[in-house]
Coordinates of C-alpha atoms in Angstrom, one line a residue:
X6 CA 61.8 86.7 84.8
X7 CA 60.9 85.8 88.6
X8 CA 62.9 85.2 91.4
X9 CA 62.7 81.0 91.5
X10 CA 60.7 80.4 94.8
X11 CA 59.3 84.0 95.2
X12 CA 55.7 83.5 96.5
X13 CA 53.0 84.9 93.4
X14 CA 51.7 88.1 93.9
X15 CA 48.7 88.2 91.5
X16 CA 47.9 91.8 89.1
X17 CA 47.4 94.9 90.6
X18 CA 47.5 97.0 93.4
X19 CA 44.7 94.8 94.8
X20 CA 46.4 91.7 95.0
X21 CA 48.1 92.4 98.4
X22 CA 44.1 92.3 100.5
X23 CA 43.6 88.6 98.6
X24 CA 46.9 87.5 100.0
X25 CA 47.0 85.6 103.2
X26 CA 49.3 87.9 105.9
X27 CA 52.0 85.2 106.3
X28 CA 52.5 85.4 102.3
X29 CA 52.3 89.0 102.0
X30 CA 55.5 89.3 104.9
X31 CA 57.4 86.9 103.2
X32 CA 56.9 88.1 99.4
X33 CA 60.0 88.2 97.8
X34 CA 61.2 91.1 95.5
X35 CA 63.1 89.8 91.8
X36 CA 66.5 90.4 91.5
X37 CA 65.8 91.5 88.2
X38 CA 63.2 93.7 89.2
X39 CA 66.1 95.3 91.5
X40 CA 68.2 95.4 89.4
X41 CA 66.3 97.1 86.6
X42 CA 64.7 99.7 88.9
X43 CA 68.4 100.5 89.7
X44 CA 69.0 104.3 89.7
X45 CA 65.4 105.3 89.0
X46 CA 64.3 108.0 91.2
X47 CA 61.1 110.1 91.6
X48 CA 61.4 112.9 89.3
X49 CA 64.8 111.7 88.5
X50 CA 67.5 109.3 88.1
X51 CA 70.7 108.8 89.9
X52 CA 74.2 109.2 88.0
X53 CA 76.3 107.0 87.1
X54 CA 80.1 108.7 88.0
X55 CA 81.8 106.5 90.2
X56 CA 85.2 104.2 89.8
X57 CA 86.6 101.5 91.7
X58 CA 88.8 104.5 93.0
X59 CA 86.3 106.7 94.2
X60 CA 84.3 103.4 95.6
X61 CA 87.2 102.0 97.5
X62 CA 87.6 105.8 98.8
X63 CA 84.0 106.0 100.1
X64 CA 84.7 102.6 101.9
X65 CA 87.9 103.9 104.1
X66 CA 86.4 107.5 104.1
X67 CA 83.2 106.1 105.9
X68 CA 84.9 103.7 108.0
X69 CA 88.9 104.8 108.6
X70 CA 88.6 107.0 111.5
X71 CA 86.2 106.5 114.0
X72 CA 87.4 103.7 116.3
X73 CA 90.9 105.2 116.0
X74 CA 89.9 108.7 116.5
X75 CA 87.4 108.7 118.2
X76 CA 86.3 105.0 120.4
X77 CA 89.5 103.6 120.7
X78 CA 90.1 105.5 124.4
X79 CA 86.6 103.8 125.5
X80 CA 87.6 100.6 124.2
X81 CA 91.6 100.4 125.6
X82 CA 90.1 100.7 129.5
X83 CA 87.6 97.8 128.7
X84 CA 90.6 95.6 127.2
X85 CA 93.9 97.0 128.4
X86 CA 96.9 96.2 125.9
X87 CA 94.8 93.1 124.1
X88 CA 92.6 95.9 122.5
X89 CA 94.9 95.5 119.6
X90 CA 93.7 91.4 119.9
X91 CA 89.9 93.2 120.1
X92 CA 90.6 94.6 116.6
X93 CA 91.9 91.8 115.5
X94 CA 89.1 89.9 116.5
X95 CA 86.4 93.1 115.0
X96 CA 88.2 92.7 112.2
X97 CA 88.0 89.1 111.3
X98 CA 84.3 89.5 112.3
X99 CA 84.1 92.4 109.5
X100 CA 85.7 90.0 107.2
X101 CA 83.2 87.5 107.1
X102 CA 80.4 90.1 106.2
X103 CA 82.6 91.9 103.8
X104 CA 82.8 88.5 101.7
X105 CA 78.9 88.0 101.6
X106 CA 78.8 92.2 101.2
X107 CA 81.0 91.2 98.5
X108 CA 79.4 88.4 96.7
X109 CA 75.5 90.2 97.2
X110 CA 76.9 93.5 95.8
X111 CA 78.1 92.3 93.0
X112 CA 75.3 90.0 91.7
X113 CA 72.4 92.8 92.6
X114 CA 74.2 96.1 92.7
X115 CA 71.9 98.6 93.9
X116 CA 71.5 101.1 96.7
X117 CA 69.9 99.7 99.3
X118 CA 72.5 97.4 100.2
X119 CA 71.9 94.7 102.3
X120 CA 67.9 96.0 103.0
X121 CA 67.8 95.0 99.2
X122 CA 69.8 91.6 99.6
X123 CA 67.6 90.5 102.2
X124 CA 64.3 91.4 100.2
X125 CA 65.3 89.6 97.3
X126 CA 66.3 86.0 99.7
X127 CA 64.3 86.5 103.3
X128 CA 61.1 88.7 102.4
X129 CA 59.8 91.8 103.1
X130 CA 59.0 91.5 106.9
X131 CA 63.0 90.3 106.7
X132 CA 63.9 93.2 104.5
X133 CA 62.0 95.5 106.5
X134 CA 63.9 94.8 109.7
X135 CA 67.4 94.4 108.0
X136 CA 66.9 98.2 106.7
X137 CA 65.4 100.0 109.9
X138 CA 68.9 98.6 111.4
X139 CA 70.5 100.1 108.8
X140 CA 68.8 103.1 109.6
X141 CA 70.3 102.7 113.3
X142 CA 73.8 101.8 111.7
X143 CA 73.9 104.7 109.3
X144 CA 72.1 107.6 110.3
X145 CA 72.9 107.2 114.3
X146 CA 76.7 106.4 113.4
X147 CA 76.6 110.0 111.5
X148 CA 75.7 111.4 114.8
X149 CA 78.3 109.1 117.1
X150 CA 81.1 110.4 114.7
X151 CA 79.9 113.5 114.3
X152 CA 80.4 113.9 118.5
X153 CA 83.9 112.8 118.1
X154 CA 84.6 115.4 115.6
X155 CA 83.8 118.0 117.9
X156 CA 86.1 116.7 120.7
X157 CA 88.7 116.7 118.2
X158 CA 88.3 120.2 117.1
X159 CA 88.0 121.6 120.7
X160 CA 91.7 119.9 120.9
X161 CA 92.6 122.0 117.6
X162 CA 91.4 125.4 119.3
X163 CA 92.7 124.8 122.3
X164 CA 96.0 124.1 120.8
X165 CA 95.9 126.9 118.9
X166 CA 94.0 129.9 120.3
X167 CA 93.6 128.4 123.6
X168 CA 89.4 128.5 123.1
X169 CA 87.6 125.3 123.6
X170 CA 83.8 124.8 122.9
X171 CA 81.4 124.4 126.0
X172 CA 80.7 120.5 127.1
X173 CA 79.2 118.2 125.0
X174 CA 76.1 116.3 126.6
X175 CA 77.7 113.4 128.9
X176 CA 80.2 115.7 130.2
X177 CA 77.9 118.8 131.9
X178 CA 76.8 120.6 128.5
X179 CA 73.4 120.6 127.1
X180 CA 73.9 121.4 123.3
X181 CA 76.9 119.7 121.1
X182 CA 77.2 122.9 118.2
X183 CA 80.2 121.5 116.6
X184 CA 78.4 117.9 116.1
X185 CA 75.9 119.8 114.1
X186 CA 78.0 121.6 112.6
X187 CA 79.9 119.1 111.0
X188 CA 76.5 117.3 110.2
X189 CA 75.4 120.1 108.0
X190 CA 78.7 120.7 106.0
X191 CA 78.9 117.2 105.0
X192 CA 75.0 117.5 103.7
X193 CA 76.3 120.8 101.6
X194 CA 78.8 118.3 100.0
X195 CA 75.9 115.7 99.3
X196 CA 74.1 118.2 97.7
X197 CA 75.8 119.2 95.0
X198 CA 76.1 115.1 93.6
X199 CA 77.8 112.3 94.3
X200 CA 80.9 113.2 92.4
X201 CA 81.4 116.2 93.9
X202 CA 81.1 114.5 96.9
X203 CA 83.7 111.4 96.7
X204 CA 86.9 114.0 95.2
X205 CA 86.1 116.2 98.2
X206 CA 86.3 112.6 100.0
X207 CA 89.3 111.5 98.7
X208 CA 90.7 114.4 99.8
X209 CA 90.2 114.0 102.8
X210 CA 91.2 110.6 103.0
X211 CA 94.6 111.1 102.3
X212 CA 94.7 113.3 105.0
X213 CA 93.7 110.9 107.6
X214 CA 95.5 108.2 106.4
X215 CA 98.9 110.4 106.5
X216 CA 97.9 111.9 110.0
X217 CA 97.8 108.3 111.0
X218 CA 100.9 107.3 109.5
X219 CA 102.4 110.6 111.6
X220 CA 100.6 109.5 114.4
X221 CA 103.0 106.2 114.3
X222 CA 106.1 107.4 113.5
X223 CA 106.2 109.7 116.5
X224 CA 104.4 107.9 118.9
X225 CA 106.7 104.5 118.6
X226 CA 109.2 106.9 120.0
X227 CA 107.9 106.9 123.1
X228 CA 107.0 103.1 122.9
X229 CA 107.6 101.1 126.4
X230 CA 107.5 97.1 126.4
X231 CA 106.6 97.4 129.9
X232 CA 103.1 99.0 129.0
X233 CA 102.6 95.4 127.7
X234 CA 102.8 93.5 130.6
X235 CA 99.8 92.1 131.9
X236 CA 98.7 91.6 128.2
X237 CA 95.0 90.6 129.3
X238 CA 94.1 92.2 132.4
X239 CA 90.5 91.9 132.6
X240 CA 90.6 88.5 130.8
X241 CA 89.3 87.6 127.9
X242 CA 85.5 88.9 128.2
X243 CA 87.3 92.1 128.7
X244 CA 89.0 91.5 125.0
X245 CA 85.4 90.5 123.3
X246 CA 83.4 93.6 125.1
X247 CA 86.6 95.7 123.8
X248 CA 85.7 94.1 120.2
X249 CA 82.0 94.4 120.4
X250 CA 82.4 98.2 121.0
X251 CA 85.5 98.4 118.3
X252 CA 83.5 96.7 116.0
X253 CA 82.0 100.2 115.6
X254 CA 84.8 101.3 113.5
X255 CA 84.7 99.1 111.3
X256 CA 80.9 100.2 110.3
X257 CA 81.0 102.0 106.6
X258 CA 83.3 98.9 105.0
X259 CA 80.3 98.6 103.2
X260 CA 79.1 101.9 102.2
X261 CA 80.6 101.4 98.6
X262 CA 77.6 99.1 98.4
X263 CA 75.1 101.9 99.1
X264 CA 76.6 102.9 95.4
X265 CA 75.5 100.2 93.8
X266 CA 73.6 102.6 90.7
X267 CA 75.9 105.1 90.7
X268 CA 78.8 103.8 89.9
X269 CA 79.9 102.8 86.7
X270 CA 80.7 99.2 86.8
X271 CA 79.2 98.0 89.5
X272 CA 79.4 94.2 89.1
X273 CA 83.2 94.8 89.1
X274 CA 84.1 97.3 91.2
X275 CA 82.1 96.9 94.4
X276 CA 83.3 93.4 95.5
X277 CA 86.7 94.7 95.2
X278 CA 86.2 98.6 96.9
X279 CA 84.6 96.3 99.8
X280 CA 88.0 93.9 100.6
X281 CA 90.4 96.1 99.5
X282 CA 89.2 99.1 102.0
X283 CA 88.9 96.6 105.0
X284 CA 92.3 95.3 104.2
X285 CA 93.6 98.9 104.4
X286 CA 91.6 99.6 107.2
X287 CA 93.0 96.5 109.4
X288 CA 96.4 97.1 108.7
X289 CA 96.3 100.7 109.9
X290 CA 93.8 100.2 112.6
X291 CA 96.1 97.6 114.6
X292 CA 99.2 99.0 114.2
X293 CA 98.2 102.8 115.3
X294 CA 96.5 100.8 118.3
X295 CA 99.8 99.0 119.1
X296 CA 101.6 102.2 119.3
X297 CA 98.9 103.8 120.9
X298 CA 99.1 101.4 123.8
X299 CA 102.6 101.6 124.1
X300 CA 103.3 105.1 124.3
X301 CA 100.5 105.1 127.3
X302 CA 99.9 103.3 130.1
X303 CA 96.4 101.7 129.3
X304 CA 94.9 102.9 132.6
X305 CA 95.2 106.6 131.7
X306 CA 93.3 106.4 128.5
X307 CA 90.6 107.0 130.8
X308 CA 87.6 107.2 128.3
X309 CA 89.0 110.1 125.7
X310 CA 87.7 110.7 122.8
X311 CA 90.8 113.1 121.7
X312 CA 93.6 109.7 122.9
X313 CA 95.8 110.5 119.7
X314 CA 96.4 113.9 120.2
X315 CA 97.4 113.5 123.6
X316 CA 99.6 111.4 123.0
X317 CA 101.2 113.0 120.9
X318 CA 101.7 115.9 122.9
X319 CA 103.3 113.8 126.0
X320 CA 105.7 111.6 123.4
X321 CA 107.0 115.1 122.0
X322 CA 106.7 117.5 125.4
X323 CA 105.0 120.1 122.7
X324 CA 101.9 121.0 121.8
X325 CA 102.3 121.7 118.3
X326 CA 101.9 117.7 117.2
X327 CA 99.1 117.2 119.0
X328 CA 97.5 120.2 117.8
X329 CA 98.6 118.7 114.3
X330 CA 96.8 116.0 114.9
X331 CA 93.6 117.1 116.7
X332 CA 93.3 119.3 113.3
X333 CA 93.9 116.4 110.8
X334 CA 91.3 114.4 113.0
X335 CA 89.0 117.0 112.3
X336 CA 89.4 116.9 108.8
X337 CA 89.4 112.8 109.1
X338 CA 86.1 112.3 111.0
X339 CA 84.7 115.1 108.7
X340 CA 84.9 112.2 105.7
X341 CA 83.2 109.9 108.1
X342 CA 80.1 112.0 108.7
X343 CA 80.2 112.9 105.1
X344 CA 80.0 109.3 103.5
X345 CA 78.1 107.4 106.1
X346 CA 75.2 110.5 105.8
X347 CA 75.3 109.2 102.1
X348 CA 75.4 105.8 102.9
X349 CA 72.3 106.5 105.0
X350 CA 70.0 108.6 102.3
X351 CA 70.9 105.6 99.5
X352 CA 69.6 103.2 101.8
X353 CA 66.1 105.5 102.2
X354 CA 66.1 106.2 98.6
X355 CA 65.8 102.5 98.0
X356 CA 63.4 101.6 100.8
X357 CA 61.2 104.7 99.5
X358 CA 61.1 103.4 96.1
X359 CA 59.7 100.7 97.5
X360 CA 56.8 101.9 99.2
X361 CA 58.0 101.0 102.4
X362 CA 58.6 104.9 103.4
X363 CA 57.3 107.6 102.0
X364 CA 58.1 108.9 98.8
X365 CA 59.9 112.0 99.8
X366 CA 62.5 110.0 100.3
X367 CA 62.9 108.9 96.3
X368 CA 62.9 112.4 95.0
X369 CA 65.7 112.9 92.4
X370 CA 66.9 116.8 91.9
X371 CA 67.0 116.9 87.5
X372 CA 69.5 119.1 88.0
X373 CA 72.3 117.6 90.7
X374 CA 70.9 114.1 90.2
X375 CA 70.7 113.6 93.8
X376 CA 68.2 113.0 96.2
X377 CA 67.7 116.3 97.9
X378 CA 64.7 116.2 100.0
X379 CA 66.0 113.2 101.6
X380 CA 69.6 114.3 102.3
X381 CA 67.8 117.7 103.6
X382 CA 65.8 115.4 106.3
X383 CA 68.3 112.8 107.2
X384 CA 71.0 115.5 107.5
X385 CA 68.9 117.7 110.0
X386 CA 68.0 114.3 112.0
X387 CA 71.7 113.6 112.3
X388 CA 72.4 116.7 113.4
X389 CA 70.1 117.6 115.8
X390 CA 70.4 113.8 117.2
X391 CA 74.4 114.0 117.8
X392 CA 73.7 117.9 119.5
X393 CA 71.9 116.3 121.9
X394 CA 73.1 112.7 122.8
X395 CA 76.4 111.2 123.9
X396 CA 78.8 109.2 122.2
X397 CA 78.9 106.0 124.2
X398 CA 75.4 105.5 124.1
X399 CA 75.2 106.3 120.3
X400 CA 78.1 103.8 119.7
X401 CA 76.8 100.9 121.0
X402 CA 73.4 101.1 119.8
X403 CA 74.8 101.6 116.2
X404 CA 77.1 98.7 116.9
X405 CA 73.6 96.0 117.7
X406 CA 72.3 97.5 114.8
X407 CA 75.3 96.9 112.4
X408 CA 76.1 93.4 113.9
X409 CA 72.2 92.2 113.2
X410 CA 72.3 93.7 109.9
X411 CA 75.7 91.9 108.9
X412 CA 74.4 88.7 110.3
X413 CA 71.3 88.9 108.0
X414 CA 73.6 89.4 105.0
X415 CA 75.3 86.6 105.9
X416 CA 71.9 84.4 105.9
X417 CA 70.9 85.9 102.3
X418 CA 74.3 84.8 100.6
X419 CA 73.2 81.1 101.0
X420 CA 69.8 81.7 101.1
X421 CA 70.7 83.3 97.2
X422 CA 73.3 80.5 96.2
X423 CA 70.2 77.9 96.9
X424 CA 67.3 79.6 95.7
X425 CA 69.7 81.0 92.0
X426 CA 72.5 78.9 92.1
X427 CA 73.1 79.8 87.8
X428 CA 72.7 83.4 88.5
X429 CA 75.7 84.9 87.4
X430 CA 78.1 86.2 90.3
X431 CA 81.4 88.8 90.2
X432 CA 82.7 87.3 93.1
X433 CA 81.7 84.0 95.4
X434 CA 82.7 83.8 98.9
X435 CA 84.8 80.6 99.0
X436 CA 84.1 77.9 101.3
X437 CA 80.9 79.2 101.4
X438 CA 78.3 78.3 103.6
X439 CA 81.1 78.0 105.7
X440 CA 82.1 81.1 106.2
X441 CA 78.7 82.9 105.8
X442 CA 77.8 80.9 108.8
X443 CA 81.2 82.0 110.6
X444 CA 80.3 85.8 110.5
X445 CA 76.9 85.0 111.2
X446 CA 78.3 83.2 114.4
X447 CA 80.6 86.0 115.0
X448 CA 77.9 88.7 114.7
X449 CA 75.8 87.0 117.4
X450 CA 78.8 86.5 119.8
X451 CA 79.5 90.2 119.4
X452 CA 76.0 91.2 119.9
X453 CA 76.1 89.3 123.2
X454 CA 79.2 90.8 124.8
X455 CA 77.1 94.2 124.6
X456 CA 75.6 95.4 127.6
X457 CA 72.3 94.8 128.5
X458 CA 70.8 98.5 128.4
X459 CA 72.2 98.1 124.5
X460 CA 69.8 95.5 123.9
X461 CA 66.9 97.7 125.6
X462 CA 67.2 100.5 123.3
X463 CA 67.6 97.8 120.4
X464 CA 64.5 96.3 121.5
X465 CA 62.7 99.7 121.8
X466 CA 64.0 100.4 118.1
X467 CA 63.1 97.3 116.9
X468 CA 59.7 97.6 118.1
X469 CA 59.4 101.4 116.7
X470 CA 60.1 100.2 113.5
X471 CA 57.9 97.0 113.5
X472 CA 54.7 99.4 114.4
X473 CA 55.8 102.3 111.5
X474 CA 56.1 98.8 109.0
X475 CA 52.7 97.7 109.9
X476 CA 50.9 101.2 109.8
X477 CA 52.3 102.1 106.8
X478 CA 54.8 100.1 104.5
X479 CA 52.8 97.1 104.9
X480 CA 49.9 98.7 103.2
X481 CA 52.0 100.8 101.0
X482 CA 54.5 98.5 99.6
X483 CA 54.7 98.7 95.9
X484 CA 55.9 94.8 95.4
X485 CA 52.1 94.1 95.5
X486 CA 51.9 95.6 92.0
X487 CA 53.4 94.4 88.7
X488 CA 56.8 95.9 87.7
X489 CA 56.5 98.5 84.4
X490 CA 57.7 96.0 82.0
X491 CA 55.2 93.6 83.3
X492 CA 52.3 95.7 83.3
X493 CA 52.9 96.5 79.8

């Protein structure tokens, strides 16, 4: 059965060259189609191993960590003590999305996320651009993190056997080892399968959810009222730029739906592994940022990416609770890089089966049932990329790309709700389209309290992307051509 309102295509692979141009960008792809391609790889399908647990795991793994880690001392100088009002405010944003995430991941559960939502309401052109920004929010956010994680280690040796690691790029070095580093363990995870991969998650997410709670019962002890006075020194533009750039931690609230075929029941369990991990993210996110600001005068956060572990060592006078810290961070942000690099090759994996990359991409190992040569590729991207460029930079581009993404799933929920209002849905995001066109409206705000050479490099990516759809997905898509089951 056709998606109602999905322009024809006609037969075979043929069919796209008797289409006018305008139809052939806006062709629609079935839900049911989706839906049944689901898991089906090249050579291989994907397996099916995942719980609610595990999925609500990936979630905080890919998300819990890096604005509190690692981009919370950028954002605290931007915002002073309202950056816990800029979370807030990130947050609530996040929440809007994470309803439509909700709804669209439960009523076509599949890996491609919201690429996959948006070719099923908006068309391929659409589609096309939703998923090349989640190429920008995944696969450069690997690389932002993976910066941080190296910072954060350089605070463990230094604490420990008084080595640090030469300068990262940004900061006089040339060549960031630890950031690849980190890349490359995460991809030995991956490779072995996707349950292998969320245990050694969860793992790690207990760890970073205790060092947090540490974090707040001995920072509080050196809380001081007075480093809230002057709540909102730089006004409240200061508080949205503080959010756009926070709004970074909050990518990877919807990475569970990246495992829409490999986990068990999807239709279930990914609407509630989306809310339930941004609830838990909030509440810890807010509060460690509360104490954070004050135990330390916001003026001397002064742009660190390590703002936890130091201050832990000036609450306590010793190093060893910093050092504590610096090593569960490095543990933390590890589970970052590791499920945001698999957030990144399911998206690929779907656009690949697609025809809209190349095929590479869609290779299923028999053996691990996971995509190796595209985990292989994106992890060596990743890599290389976060050796070589700063955070900042890499934090705010992935933050245009996120925000533009989000707003699109926003779009498709009612788009979806109009065009297959009987379609049976999990979950429904109430008041809807109210509050799809809320986070849409939040999404733009956000995207325009980032700074204009943000928008450059968006528009450079943007146009990248349109050029590599035109030369070769646009002639390569397989939508052109009859599912299996209706070629037979």
């Amino acid at each position: 059965m056709l998606d109602h309102g999905a322009p024809p295509h006609n037969g075979g692979p043929s069919a796209p060259h008797s289409e006018g141009t305008v139809m052939r960008l806006m062709r629609r792809k079935p839900v049911e189609r989706l839906v049944a391609e689901g898991g089906h790889g090249e050579g291989g399908d994907l397996r099916r191993s995942l719980g609610l647990w595990q999925l609500t795991m990936i979630s905080i793994g890919a998300t819990l960590g890096t604005g509190i880690f690692v981009v919370l001392g950028e954002a605290v100088p931007k915002a002073g003590p309202a950056v816990t009002l800029s979370f807030v405010i990130a947050g609530l944003t996040a929440l809007f999305s994470a309803l439509s995430y909700a709804e669209l991941a439960g009523t076509i559960p599949v890996s491609g996320s919201s690429y996959s939502y948006a070719y099923a309401t908006m068309g391929e052109l659409i589609a096309w651009v939703c998923g090349w920004c989640l190429m920008l929010e995944y696969g450069v956010s690997v690389a932002a993190v993976a910066v941080g994680w190296g910072e954060y280690l350089n605070e463990f040796l230094d604490g420990t056997i008084g080595v640090t690691l030469p300068a990262p790029p940004g900061d006089g070095g040339v060549f960031n080892a630890p950031a690849l580093i980190v890349v490359l363990l995460a991809m030995a995870f991956l490779l072995g399968g996707a349950r292998e991969s969320a245990r050694a998650n969860t793992v790690m997410v207990v760890v970073k959810i205790g060092a947090l709670i540490l974090f707040c019962a001995i920072g509080v002890q050196g809380f001081r009222s007075g480093n809230y006075e002057n709540f909102m020194p730089l006004g409240m533009a200061g508080v949205s730029a503080a959010g756009a750039t926070l709004f970074f931690s909050y990518i990877g609230f919807d990475a569970a739906s990246t495992a829409g075929e490999e986990a068990r029941n999807p239709q279930r369990d990914l609407p509630r592994a989306i809310l339930l991990s941004l609830a838990i993210i909030t509440a810890l996110y807010v509060l460690v940022a509360a104490v954070a600001v004050g135990a330390k005068p916001w003026r001397q956060f002064t742009d660190s990416e390590a703002a936890l572990a130091q201050i832990m060592r000036e609450v306590t006078g010793q190093s060893f609770w910093g050092t504590l810290l610096a090593f569960c961070a490095v543990i933390a942000i590890a589970s970052v890089v590791l499920t945001v690099l698999y957030g990144q090759t399911r998206i690929l994996f779907a656009m690949s089966r697609d025809g809209l990359v190349p095929k590479v991409f869609a290779r299923v190992s028999p053996r691990t049932g996971t995509p190796r040569a595209n985990t292989l590729i994106v992890s060596l991207f990743c890599g290389v990329l976060a050796a070589a460029v700063p955070l900042g930079q890499l934090a705010d581009a992935t933050s245009i790309g996120t925000l533009f993404a989000f707003a699109l799933v926003n779009v498709a929920v009612v788009v979806l709700r109009r065009s297959r209002p009987d379609m049976p849905r999990s979950f429904r995001v109430p008041l809807s389209p109210l509050l799809p066109a809320l986070g849409f409206g939040f999404c733009l705000w956000m995207m325009g309290s980032l700074s204009t050479v943000t928008w450059v490099v968006f528009g450079v990516w943007m146009a990248v992307g349109l050029v590599f759809y035109f030369l070769y997905g646009y002639r390569r898509s397989r939508l052109a051509a009859p599912a299996p089951s209706e070629a037979k």
